[in-house]
Amino acid sequence: MNYYSRHLLVCGGERCTSASEDSVKATFMKELKKNNLDKEIKIMETECHGLCDSGPIVVVYPEGILYSKVKSEDVKEVVKEHLINGRKVSRLIYREPYSLDKVPEYQELDFYNKQVRNVLGNCGIINPDSLEEYVASGGYKALEKVLADMNPEEVIKEIKDSSLRGRGGGGFPTGLKWSFCAEATGDKKYIICNADEGDPGAFMDRSLLEGDPHKVIEGMIIAGYAIGASEGYIYIRAEYPLAIERLEQAIAQAEELGLLGDNIASSGFSFKLQIKEGAGAFVCGEETALIASIEGQRGVPRFRPPFPATKGLFGKPTTINNVETFANVPVIINQGADKYAGTGTEKSKGTKVFALTGKLNNTGLVEVPMGITVREIVYEVGGGILDDKKFKAAQIGGPSGGCLPERLIDLPVDYDSLTSEGAIMGSGGLVVMDETSCMVDVAKYFLTFTCNESCGKCTPCREGNMRLLELLEKVCEGKGEEEDIKRLESLGEKIKASALCGLGQTAPNPVLSTIKHFRDEYETHVVDKKCPAGVCEELFYYLIDSEACVGCRACVKVCPSEAIVGEKRQPHYIDMEKCVKCGACIDECPFNAIIIE
Ligand SMILES: Cc1cc2nc3c(=O)[nH]c(=O)nc-3n(C[C@H](O)[C@H](O)[C@H](O)COP(=O)(O)O)c2cc1C
Ligand code: SF4
Ligand code: SF4
């Protein structure tokens, strides 16, 4: 075995590799070889570190120095300066958004400080292509313990005692779900991993599968043992080719080692695993639609009961769980239910992975303990709002979720607190908005998505959500009446109560929660015919404040339609006939002289 004096962790995540024109890893390999350092320094391609805005990332160990936005052209300098001469390349070192002169080590970054990386612990640290690295990090120990020391009832009890709730959106207790399936009668049972992940902006499950595929597989094998299943499927959308490739390889590795297949580790338990690629329809994430899709039928939901636990895939008892739910299973078995349940709140235990996006300094993949407040996520993990703007809202739960206003910034992020305020945990989308977001427009965005994704089987969803969207469009175009706000509310409630599946039942949530928390913004749209955020085109115009304008002409230079006129060093004005409302001038003016009316 080679002894390496240094390790280079090079981000191989799809977002990072696609961000670099050439592979950073390949250039490092060439450069190390050229300098005879390839036997001394080991390059490890890792998955996403979470800091997606700063990728591609390279971490140099043992120093723990984190270089961000590394391009192939930078590699030569890192090798020469840092690895040969011992001088860090200052211009590439990652800086904290709030303390630019601080050069923290990887482990000290604010971004990671508040996180508890149980599920993502290996992501960005180990090579996801290597079974050996997974095993070296404690992988498959939980499976070994389960097969050697626990019977299926004990495994289910441990999961029940941990109070793990499904991470796919609904938050149903996992141990209870497993026990229903274990108790169901059937000559054959199935486990399904739901990796459909159709929410816009979500990449939690994909990153986990790309970064640590064996953890999910281990969780699935343990689930199979607990409920008495002999076969499992991973249902994953075809647009995730890297995750599929890593899963295929991990399954082959586990089979070779006898961790999948017949008579696993001589325990008498046999379990096979296969991948089913989905076409990428959001509705196929709904469990009954997903089952239909694996069976080769159209992915359309059906009424429940019967629930999959008793009548699922091919009519057999089936347990469906989310990727993150399965990844929690080895953690629980390794830590023990009591320790696991020590993180989180009374009714929401453990951690939750979020895809943190929007107007933040640090966006990316984060794993935080349940019960953390929105404020802590925004300011401590997310590094605060971009350009020091004001926090306006957090949209949690994707198209099924809702918006929380600034008044609720100290709300703990757990299943029940979120639901009580009209949002939901969802599968993990968290979008942070500043004052430049219009809440009516945000509701319209999510509703447009769900309307496009509706399978059309039931009238409340097919017709009702379209009517809801038309009303929102009317409001955004300045044609709304006061009555329309009430119409949106009552139609939204009716759709929630009568749609067949979760897609239709939750589609009105973004509308209802924005009306609940931002009613004044809806009223301004319908009564004053104004969009205070300057998003709904028909409802605002730009104006130059003649007292603040010094006539520097910065705006004139960026205006694409020559709409700004005025003499040098004299206040300018905007010709509204020509203005296309692109907003370029407002971003450019150094004196904040351009205002939205
Ligand atoms: C329209 C729709 C889409 C869904 N998409 C997903 C998904 O992509 N991944 C997921 O795990 N659950 C998704 N769900 C929830 C699943 O139907 C199911 O509840 C979940 O996979 C159960 O796993 P859990 O108990 O581990 O959360 C979706 C539900 C609906 C109604
Ligand atoms: S609620 Fe929508 S997606 Fe669900 S079955 Fe009805 S039409 Fe299809
Ligand atoms: S919004 Fe765009 S088009 Fe209008 S004045 Fe400003 S720069 Fe010109």
PDB file of C-alpha atoms and ligand atoms in Angstrom, residues 165-172 174 177 194-199 205 282-288 304 320-323 325-326 400 427 501-503 506, ligand 1:
ATOM      1  CA  ARG A 165     -40.101   9.981   9.626  1.00  0.00           C
ATOM      2  CA  GLY A 166     -40.060   9.676   5.840  1.00  0.00           C
ATOM      3  CA  ARG A 167     -37.961  12.352   4.178  1.00  0.00           C
ATOM      4  CA  GLY A 168     -39.838  12.223   0.850  1.00  0.00           C
ATOM      5  CA  GLY A 169     -42.387  14.825   1.884  1.00  0.00           C
ATOM      6  CA  GLY A 170     -45.206  13.254   3.896  1.00  0.00           C
ATOM      7  CA  GLY A 171     -43.190  12.576   7.043  1.00  0.00           C
ATOM      8  CA  PHE A 172     -44.889   9.237   7.768  1.00  0.00           C
ATOM      9  CA  THR A 174     -40.829   4.811   8.802  1.00  0.00           C
ATOM     10  CA  LYS A 177     -44.663   1.745   7.591  1.00  0.00           C
ATOM     11  CA  ASN A 194     -38.101   6.598  -4.582  1.00  0.00           C
ATOM     12  CA  ALA A 195     -35.404   8.612  -6.337  1.00  0.00           C
ATOM     13  CA  ASP A 196     -37.732  10.371  -8.736  1.00  0.00           C
ATOM     14  CA  GLU A 197     -37.009  13.820  -7.263  1.00  0.00           C
ATOM     15  CA  GLY A 198     -39.170  15.954  -9.498  1.00  0.00           C
ATOM     16  CA  ASP A 199     -39.445  19.170  -7.454  1.00  0.00           C
ATOM     17  CA  ASP A 205     -31.410  12.755  -3.473  1.00  0.00           C
ATOM     18  CA  PHE A 282     -43.202  14.786 -11.380  1.00  0.00           C
ATOM     19  CA  VAL A 283     -46.367  12.750 -10.784  1.00  0.00           C
ATOM     20  CA  CYS A 284     -44.353   9.500 -11.054  1.00  0.00           C
ATOM     21  CA  GLY A 285     -42.893  10.338  -7.635  1.00  0.00           C
ATOM     22  CA  GLU A 286     -46.339   9.678  -6.155  1.00  0.00           C
ATOM     23  CA  GLU A 287     -46.094   6.143  -4.819  1.00  0.00           C
ATOM     24  CA  THR A 288     -49.011   4.500  -6.643  1.00  0.00           C
ATOM     25  CA  ARG A 304     -55.609   4.418  -1.773  1.00  0.00           C
ATOM     26  CA  ILE A 320     -41.581   2.650  -0.608  1.00  0.00           C
ATOM     27  CA  ASN A 321     -39.173   5.064   0.982  1.00  0.00           C
ATOM     28  CA  ASN A 322     -37.259   8.086  -0.092  1.00  0.00           C
ATOM     29  CA  VAL A 323     -33.479   8.054  -0.770  1.00  0.00           C
ATOM     30  CA  THR A 325     -34.936   7.946   4.488  1.00  0.00           C
ATOM     31  CA  PHE A 326     -32.943   4.858   3.487  1.00  0.00           C
ATOM     32  CA  SER A 400     -46.266  21.332  -2.388  1.00  0.00           C
ATOM     33  CA  SER A 427     -38.531  16.694   0.319  1.00  0.00           C
ATOM     34  CA  CYS A 501     -53.472  12.492  -5.168  1.00  0.00           C
ATOM     35  CA  GLY A 502     -50.883  14.553  -3.330  1.00  0.00           C
ATOM     36  CA  LEU A 503     -49.994  16.552  -6.426  1.00  0.00           C
ATOM     37  CA  THR A 506     -50.941  20.304  -2.332  1.00  0.00           C
TER      38      THR A 506
HETATM   39  C1  LIG B   1     -46.674  14.412  -6.905  1.00  0.00           C
HETATM   40  C2  LIG B   1     -45.820  13.721  -5.911  1.00  0.00           C
HETATM   41  C3  LIG B   1     -44.464  13.591  -6.155  1.00  0.00           C
HETATM   42  C4  LIG B   1     -43.659  12.948  -5.225  1.00  0.00           C
HETATM   43  N1  LIG B   1     -42.330  12.845  -5.490  1.00  0.00           N
HETATM   44  C5  LIG B   1     -41.544  12.183  -4.605  1.00  0.00           C
HETATM   45  C6  LIG B   1     -40.160  12.013  -4.867  1.00  0.00           C
HETATM   46  O1  LIG B   1     -39.642  12.479  -5.873  1.00  0.00           O
HETATM   47  N2  LIG B   1     -39.416  11.349  -3.961  1.00  0.00           N
HETATM   48  C7  LIG B   1     -39.965  10.821  -2.823  1.00  0.00           C
HETATM   49  O2  LIG B   1     -39.278  10.180  -2.053  1.00  0.00           O
HETATM   50  N3  LIG B   1     -41.268  10.974  -2.545  1.00  0.00           N
HETATM   51  C8  LIG B   1     -42.052  11.629  -3.419  1.00  0.00           C
HETATM   52  N4  LIG B   1     -43.391  11.752  -3.143  1.00  0.00           N
HETATM   53  C9  LIG B   1     -43.904  11.089  -1.922  1.00  0.00           C
HETATM   54  C10 LIG B   1     -44.101   9.609  -2.211  1.00  0.00           C
HETATM   55  O3  LIG B   1     -45.367   9.412  -2.795  1.00  0.00           O
HETATM   56  C11 LIG B   1     -43.990   8.757  -0.959  1.00  0.00           C
HETATM   57  O4  LIG B   1     -44.811   9.276   0.017  1.00  0.00           O
HETATM   58  C12 LIG B   1     -42.566   8.675  -0.440  1.00  0.00           C
HETATM   59  O5  LIG B   1     -41.698   8.198  -1.408  1.00  0.00           O
HETATM   60  C13 LIG B   1     -42.534   7.783   0.775  1.00  0.00           C
HETATM   61  O6  LIG B   1     -41.250   7.732   1.287  1.00  0.00           O
HETATM   62  P1  LIG B   1     -40.884   8.261   2.744  1.00  0.00           P
HETATM   63  O7  LIG B   1     -41.897   7.687   3.687  1.00  0.00           O
HETATM   64  O8  LIG B   1     -39.524   7.750   2.983  1.00  0.00           O
HETATM   65  O9  LIG B   1     -40.972   9.750   2.682  1.00  0.00           O
HETATM   66  C14 LIG B   1     -44.227  12.414  -4.038  1.00  0.00           C
HETATM   67  C15 LIG B   1     -45.586  12.556  -3.798  1.00  0.00           C
HETATM   68  C16 LIG B   1     -46.366  13.215  -4.717  1.00  0.00           C
HETATM   69  C17 LIG B   1     -47.819  13.357  -4.426  1.00  0.00           C
END
